[in-house]
PDB file of C-alpha atoms in Angstrom:
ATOM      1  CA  UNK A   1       0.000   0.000   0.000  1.00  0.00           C
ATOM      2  CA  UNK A   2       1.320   3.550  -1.250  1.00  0.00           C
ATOM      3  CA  UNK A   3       2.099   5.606   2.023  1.00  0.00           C
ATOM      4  CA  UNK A   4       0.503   9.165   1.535  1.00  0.00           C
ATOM      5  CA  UNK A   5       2.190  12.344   1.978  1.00  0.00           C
ATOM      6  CA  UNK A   6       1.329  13.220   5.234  1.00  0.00           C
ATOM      7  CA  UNK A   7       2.058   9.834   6.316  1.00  0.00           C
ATOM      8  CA  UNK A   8       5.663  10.590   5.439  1.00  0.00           C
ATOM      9  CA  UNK A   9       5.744  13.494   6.881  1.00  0.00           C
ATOM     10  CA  UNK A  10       4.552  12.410  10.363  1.00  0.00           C
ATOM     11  CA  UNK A  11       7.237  10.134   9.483  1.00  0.00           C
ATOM     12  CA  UNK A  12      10.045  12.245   9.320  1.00  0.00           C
ATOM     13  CA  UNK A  13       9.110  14.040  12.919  1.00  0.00           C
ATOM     14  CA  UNK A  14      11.898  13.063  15.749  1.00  0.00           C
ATOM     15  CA  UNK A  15      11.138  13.899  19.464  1.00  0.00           C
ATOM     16  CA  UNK A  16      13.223  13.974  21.934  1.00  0.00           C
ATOM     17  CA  UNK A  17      12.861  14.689  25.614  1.00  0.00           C
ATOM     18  CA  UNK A  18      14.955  16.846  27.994  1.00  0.00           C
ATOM     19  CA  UNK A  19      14.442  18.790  31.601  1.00  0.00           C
ATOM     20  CA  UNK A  20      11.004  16.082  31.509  1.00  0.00           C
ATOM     21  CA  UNK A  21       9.904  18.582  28.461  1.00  0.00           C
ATOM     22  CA  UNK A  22       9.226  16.626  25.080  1.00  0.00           C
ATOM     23  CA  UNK A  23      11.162  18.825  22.197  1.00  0.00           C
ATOM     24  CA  UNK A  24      11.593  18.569  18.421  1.00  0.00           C
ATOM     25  CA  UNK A  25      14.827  17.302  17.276  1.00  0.00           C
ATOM     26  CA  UNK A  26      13.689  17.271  13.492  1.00  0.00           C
ATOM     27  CA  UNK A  27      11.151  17.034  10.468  1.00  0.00           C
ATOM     28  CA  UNK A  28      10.664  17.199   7.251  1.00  0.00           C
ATOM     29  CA  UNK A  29      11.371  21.084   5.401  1.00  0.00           C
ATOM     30  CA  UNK A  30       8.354  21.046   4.387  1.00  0.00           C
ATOM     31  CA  UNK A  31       7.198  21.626   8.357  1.00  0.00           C
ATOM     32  CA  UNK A  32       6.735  24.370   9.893  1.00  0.00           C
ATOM     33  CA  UNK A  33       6.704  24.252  14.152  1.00  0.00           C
ATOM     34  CA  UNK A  34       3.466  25.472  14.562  1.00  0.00           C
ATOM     35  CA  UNK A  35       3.308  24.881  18.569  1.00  0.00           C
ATOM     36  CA  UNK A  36       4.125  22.356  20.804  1.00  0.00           C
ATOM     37  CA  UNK A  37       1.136  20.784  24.027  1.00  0.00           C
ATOM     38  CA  UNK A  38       1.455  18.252  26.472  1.00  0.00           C
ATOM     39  CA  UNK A  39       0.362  15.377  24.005  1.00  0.00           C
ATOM     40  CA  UNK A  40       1.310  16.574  20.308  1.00  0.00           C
ATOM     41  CA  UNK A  41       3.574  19.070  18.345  1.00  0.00           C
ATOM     42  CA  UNK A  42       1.326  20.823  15.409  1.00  0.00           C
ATOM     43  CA  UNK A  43       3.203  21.989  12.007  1.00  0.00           C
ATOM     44  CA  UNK A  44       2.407  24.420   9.576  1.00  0.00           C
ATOM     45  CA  UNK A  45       2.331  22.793   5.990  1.00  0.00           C
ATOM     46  CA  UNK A  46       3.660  25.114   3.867  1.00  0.00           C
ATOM     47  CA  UNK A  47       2.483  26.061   0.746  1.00  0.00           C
ATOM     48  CA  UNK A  48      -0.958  24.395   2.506  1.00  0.00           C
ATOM     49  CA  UNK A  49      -3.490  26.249   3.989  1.00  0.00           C
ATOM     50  CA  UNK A  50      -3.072  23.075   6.700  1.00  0.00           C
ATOM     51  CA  UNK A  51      -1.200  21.668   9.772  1.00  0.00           C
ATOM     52  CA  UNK A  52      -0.250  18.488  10.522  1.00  0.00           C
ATOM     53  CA  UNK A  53      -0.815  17.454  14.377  1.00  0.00           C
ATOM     54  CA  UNK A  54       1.250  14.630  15.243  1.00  0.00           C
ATOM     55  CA  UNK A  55       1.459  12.822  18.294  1.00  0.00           C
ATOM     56  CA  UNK A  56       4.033  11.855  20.809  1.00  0.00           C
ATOM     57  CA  UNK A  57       4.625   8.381  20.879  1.00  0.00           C
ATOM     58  CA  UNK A  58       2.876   7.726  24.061  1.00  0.00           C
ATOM     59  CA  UNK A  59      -0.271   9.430  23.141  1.00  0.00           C
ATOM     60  CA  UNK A  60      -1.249   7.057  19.776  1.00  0.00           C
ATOM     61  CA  UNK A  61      -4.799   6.146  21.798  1.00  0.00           C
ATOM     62  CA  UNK A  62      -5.232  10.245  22.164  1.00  0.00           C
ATOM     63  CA  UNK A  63      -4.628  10.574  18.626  1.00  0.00           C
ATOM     64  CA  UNK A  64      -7.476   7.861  17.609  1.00  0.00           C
ATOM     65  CA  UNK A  65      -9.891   9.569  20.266  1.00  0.00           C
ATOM     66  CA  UNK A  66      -9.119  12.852  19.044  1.00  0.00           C
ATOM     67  CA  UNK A  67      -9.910  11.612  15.095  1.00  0.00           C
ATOM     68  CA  UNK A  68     -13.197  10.273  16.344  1.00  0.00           C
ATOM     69  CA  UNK A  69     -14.124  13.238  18.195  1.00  0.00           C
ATOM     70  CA  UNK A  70     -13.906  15.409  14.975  1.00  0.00           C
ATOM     71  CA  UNK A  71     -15.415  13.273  13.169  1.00  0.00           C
ATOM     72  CA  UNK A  72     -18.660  13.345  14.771  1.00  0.00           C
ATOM     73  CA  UNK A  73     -18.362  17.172  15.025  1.00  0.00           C
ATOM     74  CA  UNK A  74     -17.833  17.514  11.250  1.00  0.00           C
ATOM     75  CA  UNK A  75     -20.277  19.861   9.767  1.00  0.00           C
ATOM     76  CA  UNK A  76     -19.967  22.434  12.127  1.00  0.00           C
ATOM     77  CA  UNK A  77     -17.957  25.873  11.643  1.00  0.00           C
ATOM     78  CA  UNK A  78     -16.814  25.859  15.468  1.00  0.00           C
ATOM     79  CA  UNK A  79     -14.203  23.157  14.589  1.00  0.00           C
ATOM     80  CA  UNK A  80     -11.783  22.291  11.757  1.00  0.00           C
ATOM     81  CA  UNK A  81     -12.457  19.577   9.183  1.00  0.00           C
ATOM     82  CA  UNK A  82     -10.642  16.705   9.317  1.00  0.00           C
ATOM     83  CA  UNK A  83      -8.673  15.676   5.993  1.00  0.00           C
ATOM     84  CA  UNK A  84      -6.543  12.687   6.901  1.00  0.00           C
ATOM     85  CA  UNK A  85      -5.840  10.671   9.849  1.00  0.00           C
ATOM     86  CA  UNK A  86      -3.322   7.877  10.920  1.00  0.00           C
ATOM     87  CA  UNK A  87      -1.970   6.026  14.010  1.00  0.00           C
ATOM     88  CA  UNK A  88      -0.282   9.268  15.579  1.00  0.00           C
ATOM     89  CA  UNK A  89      -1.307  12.255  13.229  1.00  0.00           C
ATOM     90  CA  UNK A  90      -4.310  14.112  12.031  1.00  0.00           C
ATOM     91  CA  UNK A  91      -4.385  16.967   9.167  1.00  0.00           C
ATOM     92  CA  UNK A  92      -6.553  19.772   9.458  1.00  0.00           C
ATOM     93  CA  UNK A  93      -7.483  22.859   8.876  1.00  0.00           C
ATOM     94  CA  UNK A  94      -4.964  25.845   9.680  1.00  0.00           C
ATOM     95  CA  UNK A  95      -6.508  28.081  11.712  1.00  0.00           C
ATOM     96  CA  UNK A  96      -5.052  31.543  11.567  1.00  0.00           C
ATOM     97  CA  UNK A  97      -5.995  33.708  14.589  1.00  0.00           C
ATOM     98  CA  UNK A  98      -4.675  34.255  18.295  1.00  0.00           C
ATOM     99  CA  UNK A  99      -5.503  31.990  21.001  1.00  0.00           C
ATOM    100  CA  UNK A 100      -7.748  33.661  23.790  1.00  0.00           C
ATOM    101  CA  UNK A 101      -4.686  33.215  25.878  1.00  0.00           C
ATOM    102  CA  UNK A 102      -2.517  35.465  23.163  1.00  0.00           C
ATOM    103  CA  UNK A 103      -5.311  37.888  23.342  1.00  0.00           C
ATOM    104  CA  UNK A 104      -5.296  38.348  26.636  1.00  0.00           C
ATOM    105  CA  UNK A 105      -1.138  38.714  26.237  1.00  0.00           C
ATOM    106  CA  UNK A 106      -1.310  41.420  23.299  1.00  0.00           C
ATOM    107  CA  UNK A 107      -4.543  43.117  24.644  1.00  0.00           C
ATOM    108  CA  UNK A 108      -6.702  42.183  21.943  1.00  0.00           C
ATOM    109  CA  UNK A 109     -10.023  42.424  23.616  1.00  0.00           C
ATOM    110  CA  UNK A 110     -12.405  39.986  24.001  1.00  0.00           C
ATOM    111  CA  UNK A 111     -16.252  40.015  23.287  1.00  0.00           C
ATOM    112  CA  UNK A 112     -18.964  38.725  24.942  1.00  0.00           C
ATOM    113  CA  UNK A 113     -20.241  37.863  21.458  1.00  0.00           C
ATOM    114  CA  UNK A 114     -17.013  35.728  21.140  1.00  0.00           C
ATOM    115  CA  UNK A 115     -18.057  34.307  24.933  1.00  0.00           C
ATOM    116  CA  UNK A 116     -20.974  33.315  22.823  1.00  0.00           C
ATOM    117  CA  UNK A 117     -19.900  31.804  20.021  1.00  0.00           C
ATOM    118  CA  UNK A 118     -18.119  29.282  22.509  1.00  0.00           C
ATOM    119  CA  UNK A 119     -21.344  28.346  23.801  1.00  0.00           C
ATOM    120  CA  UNK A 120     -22.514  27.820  20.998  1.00  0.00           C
ATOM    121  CA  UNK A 121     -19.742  25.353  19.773  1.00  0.00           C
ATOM    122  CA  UNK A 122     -19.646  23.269  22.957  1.00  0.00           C
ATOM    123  CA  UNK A 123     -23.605  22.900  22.974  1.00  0.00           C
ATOM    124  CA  UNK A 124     -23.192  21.512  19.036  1.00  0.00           C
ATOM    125  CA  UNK A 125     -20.701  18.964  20.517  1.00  0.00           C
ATOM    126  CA  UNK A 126     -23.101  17.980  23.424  1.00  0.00           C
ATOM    127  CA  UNK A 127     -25.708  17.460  20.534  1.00  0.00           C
ATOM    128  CA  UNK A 128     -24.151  15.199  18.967  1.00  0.00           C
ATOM    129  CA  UNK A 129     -23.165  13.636  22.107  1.00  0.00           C
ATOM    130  CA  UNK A 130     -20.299  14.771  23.033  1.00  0.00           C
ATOM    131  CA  UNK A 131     -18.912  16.170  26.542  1.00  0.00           C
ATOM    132  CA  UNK A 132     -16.634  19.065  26.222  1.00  0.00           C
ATOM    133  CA  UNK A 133     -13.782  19.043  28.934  1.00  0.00           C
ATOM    134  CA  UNK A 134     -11.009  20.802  29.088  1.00  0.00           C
ATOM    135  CA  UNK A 135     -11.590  24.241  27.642  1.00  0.00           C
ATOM    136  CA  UNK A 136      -9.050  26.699  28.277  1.00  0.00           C
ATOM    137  CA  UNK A 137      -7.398  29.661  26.747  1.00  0.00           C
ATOM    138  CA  UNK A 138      -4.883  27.999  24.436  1.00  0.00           C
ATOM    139  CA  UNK A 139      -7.782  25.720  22.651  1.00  0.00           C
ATOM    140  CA  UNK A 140     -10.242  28.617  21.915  1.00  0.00           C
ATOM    141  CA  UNK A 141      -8.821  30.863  18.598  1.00  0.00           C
ATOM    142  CA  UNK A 142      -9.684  33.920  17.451  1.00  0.00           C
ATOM    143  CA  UNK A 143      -9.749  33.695  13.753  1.00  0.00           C
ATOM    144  CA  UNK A 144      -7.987  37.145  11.587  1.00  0.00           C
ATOM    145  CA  UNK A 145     -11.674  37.270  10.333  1.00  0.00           C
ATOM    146  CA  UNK A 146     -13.029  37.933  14.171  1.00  0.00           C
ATOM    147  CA  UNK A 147     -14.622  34.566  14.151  1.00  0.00           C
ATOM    148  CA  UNK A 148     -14.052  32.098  16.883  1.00  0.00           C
ATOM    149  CA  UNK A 149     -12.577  28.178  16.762  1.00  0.00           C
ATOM    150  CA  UNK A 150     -12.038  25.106  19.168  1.00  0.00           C
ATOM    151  CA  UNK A 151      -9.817  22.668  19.035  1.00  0.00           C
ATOM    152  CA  UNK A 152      -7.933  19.833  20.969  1.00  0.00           C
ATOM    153  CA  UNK A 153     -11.452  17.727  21.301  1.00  0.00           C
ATOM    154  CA  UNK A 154      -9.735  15.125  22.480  1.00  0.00           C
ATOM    155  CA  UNK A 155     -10.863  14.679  25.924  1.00  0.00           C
ATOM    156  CA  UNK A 156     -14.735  15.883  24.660  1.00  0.00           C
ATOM    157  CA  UNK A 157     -15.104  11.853  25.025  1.00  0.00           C
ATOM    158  CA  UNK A 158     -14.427  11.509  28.626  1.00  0.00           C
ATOM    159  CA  UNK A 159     -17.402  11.360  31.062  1.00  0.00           C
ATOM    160  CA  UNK A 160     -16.936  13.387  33.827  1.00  0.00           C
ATOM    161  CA  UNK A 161     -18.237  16.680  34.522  1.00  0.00           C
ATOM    162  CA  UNK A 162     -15.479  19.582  33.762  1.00  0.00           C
ATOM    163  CA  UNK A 163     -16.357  23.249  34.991  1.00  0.00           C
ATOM    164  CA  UNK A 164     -13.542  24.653  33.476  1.00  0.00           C
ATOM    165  CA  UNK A 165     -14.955  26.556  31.101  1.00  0.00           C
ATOM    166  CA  UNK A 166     -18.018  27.771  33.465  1.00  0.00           C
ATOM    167  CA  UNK A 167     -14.792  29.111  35.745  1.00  0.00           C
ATOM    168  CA  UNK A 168     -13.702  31.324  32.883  1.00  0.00           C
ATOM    169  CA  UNK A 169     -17.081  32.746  31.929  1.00  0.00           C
ATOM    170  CA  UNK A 170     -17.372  33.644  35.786  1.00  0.00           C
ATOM    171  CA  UNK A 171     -14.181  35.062  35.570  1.00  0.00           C
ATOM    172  CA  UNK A 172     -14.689  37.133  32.508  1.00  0.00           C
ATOM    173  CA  UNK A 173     -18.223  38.034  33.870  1.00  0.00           C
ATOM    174  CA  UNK A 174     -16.872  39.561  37.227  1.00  0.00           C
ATOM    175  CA  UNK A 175     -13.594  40.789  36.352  1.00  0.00           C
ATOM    176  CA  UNK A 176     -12.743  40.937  32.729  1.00  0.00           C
ATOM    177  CA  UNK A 177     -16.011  43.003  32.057  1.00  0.00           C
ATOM    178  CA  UNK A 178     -15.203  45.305  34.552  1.00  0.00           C
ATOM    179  CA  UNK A 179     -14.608  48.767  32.737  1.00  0.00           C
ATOM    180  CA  UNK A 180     -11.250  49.455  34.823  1.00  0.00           C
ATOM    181  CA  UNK A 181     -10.051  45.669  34.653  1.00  0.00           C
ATOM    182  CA  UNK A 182      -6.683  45.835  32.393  1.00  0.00           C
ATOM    183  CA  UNK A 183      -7.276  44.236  28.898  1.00  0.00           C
ATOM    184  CA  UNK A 184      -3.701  43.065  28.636  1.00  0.00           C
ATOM    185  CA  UNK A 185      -2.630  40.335  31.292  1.00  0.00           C
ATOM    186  CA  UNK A 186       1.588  39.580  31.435  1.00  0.00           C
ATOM    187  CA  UNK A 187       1.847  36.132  30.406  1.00  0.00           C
ATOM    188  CA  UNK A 188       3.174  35.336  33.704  1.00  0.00           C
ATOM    189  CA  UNK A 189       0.120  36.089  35.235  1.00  0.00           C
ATOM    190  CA  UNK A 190      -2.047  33.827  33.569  1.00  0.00           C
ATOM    191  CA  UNK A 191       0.645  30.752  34.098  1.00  0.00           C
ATOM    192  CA  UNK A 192       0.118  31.737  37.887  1.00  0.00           C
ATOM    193  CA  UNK A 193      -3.265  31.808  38.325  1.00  0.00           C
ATOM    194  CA  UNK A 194      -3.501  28.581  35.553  1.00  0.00           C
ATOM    195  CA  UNK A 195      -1.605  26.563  38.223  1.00  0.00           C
ATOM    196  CA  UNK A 196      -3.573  28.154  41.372  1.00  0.00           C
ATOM    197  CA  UNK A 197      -6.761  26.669  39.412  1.00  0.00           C
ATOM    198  CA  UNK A 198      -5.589  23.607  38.936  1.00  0.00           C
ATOM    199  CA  UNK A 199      -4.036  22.693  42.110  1.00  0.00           C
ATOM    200  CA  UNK A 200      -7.773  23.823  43.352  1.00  0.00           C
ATOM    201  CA  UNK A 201      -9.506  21.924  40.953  1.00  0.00           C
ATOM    202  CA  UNK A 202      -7.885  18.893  42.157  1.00  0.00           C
ATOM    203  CA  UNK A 203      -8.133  19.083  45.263  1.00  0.00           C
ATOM    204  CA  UNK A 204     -10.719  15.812  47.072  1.00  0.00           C
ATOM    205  CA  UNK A 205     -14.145  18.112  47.265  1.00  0.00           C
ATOM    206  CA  UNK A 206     -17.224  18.275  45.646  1.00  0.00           C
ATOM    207  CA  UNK A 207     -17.206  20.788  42.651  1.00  0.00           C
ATOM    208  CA  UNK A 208     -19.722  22.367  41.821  1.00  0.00           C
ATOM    209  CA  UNK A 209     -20.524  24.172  38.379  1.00  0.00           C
ATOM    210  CA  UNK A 210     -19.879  27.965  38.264  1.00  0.00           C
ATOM    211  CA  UNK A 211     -23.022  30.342  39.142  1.00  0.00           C
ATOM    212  CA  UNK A 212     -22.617  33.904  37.470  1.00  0.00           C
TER     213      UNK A 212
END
């Protein structure tokens, strides 16, 4: 059997892993290091309106449930189609835009009809039986044409309840909104208060969802 292109490509991808960080070591020249997450490194296809997402080595059964999680959101605007899949890659759509988190960096404001449109996108997954989990700044984009996108679906399959994204709403609700509350956050802060959440969240008590 002929191996496709993008096969190849996920082919060529080394990783490496150093200070307990997974890094990049090479790939093919026709990649271009998009970003890098705790279970996959995403390229740029150049000359493609496309990246390639292609998983660590560990994280093949994250790359099927991601594939099947698109899949049954395809036909919705929210999330990017799907073009090919394997073992440990998926191609998509490129999504050009600033994550909610590099908003929040460069000042770009956010909208509550942007809040919106995330409800929006989570409720189609829910319809078609889905359980979004896991939504935080750096898998909600911005798109150049002031539209907005999710990805990283992965974990939309698990079962239990996630607040996370009812935490941010609050959040953006009682302080963002605020007509004195600065637009622009330093980076810094946002790791902070990331890793204040989630030594919360995991903490052995009840959680309720977010009321606001």
């Amino acid at each position: 059997m002929t191996q496709s292109r993008y096969a190849y490509y996920a082919s060529t991808v080394l990783f490496g892993n150093k200070n307990k960080r997974v890094h990049v070591l090479q790939h093919h020249n026709d990649l271009q290091l998009y970003g890098i997450g705790r279970s996959a490194a995403v390229f740029k296809i150049k000359k493609e309106n496309r990246v390639i997402k292609i998983f660590y080595p560990q994280f093949k059964r994250t790359a099927m449930e991601e594939k099947q999680n698109y899949e049954r959101l395809n036909g919705s605007n929210y999330y990017p189609a799907i073009y090919e899949a394997g073992v440990n890659y998926l191609v998509m759509d490129f999504m050009e835009g600033k994550t909610f988190f590099e908003c929040l960096a460069k000042g770009i404001p956010l909208k509550p009809y942007h809040i919106k449109h995330v409800d929006n996108g989570l409720q189609y997954a829910r319809s078609v039986g889905l359980n979004p989990s896991d939504i935080h700044l750096h898998n909600l984009i911005l798109t150049n044409d002031d539209n907005v996108r999710i990805i990283d679906v992965a974990r939309f399959s698990q079962e239990k309840i996630c607040t996370q994204w009812d935490d941010l709403k609050c959040a953006y609700r009682q302080y963002y909104q605020r007509p004195f509350f600065p637009k622009k956050v330093p980076k810094w802060v946002m790791h902070t208060i990331s890793k204040l959440y989630q030594l919360y969240k995991y903490k052995p008590q009840k959680r309720k969802r977010a009321k606001c």
